[in-house]
Coordinates of C-alpha atoms and ligand atoms in Angstrom, one line a residue:
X1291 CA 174.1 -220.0 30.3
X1292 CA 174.1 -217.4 28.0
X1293 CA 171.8 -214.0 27.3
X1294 CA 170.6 -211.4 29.0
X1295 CA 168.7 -211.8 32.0
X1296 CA 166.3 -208.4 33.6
X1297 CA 164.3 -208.0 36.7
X1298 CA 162.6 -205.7 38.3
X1299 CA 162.6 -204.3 41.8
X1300 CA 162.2 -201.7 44.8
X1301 CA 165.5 -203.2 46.7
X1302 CA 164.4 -200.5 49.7
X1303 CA 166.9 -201.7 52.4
X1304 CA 168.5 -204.5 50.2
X1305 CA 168.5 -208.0 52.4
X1306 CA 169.6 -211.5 52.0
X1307 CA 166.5 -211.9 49.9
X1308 CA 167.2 -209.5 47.4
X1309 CA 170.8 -210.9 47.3
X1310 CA 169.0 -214.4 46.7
X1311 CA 167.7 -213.4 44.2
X1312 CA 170.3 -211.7 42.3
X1313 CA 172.9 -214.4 42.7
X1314 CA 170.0 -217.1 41.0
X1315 CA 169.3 -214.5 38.0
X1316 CA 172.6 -214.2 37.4
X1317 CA 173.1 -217.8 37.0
X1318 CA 170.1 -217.6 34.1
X1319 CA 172.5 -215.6 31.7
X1320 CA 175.8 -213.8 31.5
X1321 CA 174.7 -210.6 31.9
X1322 CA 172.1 -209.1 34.1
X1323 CA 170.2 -205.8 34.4
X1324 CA 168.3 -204.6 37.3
X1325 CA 165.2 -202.2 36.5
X1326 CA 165.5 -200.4 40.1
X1327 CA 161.8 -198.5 41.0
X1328 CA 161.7 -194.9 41.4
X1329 CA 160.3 -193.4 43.9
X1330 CA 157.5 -192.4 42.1
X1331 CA 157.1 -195.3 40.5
X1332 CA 157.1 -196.6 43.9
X1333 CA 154.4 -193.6 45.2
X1334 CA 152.2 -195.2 42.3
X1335 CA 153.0 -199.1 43.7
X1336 CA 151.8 -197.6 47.3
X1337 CA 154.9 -198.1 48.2
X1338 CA 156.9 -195.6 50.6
X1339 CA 160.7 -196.5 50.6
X1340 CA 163.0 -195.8 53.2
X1341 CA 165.9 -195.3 51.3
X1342 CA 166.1 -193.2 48.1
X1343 CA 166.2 -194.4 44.4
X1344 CA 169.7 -192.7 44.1
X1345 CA 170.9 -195.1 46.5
X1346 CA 168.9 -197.9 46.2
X1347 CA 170.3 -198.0 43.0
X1348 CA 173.9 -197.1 43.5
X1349 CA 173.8 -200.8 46.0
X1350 CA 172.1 -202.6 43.6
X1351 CA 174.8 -201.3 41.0
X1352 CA 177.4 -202.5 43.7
X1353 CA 176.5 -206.0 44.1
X1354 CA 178.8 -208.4 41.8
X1355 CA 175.9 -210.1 39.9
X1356 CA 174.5 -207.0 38.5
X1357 CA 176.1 -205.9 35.1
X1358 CA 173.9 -202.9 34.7
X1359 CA 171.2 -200.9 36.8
X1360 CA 168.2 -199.2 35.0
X1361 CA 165.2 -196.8 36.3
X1362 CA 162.0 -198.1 36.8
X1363 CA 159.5 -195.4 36.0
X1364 CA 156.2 -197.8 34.6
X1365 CA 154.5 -200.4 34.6
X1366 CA 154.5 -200.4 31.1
X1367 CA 158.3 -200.2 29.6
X1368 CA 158.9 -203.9 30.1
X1369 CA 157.9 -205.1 26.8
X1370 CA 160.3 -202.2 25.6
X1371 CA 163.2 -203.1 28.0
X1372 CA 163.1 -206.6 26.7
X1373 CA 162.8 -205.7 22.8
X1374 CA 165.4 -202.6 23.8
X1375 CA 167.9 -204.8 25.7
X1376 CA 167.6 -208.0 23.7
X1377 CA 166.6 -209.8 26.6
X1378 CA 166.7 -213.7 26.5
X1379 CA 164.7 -214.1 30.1
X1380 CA 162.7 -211.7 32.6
X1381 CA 162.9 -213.2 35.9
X1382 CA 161.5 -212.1 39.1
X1383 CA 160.2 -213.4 42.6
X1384 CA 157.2 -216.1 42.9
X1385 CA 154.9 -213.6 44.7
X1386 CA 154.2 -212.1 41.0
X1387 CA 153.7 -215.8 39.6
X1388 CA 151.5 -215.0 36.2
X1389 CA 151.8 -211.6 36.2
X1390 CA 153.8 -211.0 33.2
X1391 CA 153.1 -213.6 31.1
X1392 CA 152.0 -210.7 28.2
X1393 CA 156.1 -211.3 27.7
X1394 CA 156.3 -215.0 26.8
X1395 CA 156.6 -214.4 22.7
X1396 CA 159.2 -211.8 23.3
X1397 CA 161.5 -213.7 26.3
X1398 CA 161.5 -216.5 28.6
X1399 CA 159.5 -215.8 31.8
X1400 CA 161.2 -217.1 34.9
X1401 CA 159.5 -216.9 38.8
X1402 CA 161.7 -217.6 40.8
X1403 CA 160.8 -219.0 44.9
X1404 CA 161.6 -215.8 47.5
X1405 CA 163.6 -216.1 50.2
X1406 CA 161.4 -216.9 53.2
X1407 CA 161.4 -214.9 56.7
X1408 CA 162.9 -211.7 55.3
X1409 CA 161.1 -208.8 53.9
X1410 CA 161.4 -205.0 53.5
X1411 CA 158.1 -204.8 55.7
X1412 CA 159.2 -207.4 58.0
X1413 CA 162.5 -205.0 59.0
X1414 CA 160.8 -202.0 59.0
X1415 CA 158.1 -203.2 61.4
X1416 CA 161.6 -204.7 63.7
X1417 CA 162.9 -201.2 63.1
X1418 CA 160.0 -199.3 64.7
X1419 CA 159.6 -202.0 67.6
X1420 CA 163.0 -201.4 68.6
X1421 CA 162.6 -197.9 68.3
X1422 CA 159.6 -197.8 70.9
X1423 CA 160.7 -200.2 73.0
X1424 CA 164.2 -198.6 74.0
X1425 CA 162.6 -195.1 74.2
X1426 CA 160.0 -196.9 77.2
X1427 CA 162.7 -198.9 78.8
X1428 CA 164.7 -195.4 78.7
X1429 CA 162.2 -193.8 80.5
X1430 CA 161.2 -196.8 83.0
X1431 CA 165.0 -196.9 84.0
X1432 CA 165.0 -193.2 84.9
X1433 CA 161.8 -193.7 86.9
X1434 CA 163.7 -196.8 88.8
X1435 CA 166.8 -194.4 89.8
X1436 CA 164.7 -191.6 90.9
X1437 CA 163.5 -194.1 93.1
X1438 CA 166.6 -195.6 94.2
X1439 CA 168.0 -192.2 94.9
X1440 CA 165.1 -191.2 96.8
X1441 CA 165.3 -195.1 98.8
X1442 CA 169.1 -194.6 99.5
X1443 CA 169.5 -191.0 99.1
Ligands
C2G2586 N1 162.3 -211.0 47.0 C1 162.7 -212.3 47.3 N2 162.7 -212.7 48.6 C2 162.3 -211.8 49.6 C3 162.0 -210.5 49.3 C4 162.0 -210.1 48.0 O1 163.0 -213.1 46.5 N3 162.3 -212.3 50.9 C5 162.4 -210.6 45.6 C6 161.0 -210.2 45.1 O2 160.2 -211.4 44.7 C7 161.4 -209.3 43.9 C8 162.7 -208.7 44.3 O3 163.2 -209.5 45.4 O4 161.6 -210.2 42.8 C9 162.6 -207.3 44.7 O5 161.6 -207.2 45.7 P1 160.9 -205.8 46.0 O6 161.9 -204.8 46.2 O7 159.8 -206.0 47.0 O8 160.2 -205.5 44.6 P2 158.7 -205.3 44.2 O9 158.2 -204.2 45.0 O10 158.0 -206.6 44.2 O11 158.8 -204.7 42.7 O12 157.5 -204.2 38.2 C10 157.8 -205.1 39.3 C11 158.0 -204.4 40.6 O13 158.8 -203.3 40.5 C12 158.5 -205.4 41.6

């Protein structure tokens, strides 16, 4: 299919999901460009990322779907973006369903199903369990050798 297809996106820790995604925008157009979120844009979603935008962005760059990698700084340059761009479809994940239907006269508007059992949140949350968890079993295993050494000297 032809055109150019944009999304927008935070991409902190990029996933299977994000990848998901990309590979089904891509297949909306020939050419696709990512709006990747500052991290103040991010500070204004509520959002803290783990990595920074530099990065984020330089992977997103790096994936062969994505044609071109742009900042995300508001809410509100979308309408430019698309008019800037000549954008034939914005497309992003279901979980913002409606939320940008203002663009519908400009460009098709595309919400596409996310990629369930993966999330940025989800990892982070795994992240800090295994973080806690082998800093206690750490210190339970010295606490079993002192004892052993004490039991068999
Ligand atoms: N996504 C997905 N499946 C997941 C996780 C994320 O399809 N398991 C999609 C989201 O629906 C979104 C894209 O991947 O389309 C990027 O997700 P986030 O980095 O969480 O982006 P978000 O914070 O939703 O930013 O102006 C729009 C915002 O910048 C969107």
């Amino acid at each position: 299919m032809s055109g150019t297809v944009i999304t927008y996106g935070t991409f902190d820790m990029f996933h299977i999901g994000h990848l998901n995604l990309l590979r089904r925008l891509a297949a909306l157009g020939d050419r696709l460009i990512v709006a990747v979120s500052t991290d103040e844009f991010n500070h204004g979603k509520g959002k803290r990322t783990l990595i920074p935008f530099e990065q984020r962005a330089e992977i997103v760059r790096s994936i062969r779907y994505v044609d071109e990698v742009i900042p995300e700084t508001r809410w509100e340059q979308k309408l430019d973006d698309v008019q800037q761009y000549g954008i034939k479809t914005f497309a992003i994940g279901e979980d913002w369903a409606g939320q940008f239907d203002f663009l519908l006269p400009y460009c098709e508007v595309v919400y596409l199903p996310r990629t369930e059992g993966v999330s940025t949140t989800d990892l982070k949350r795994s992240l800090n369990r295994f973080s806690s968890v082998s800093r206690d079993d750490l210190l339970h295993a010295f606490d079993v050798l002192d004892a052993l050494r004490k039991d068999f000297g």
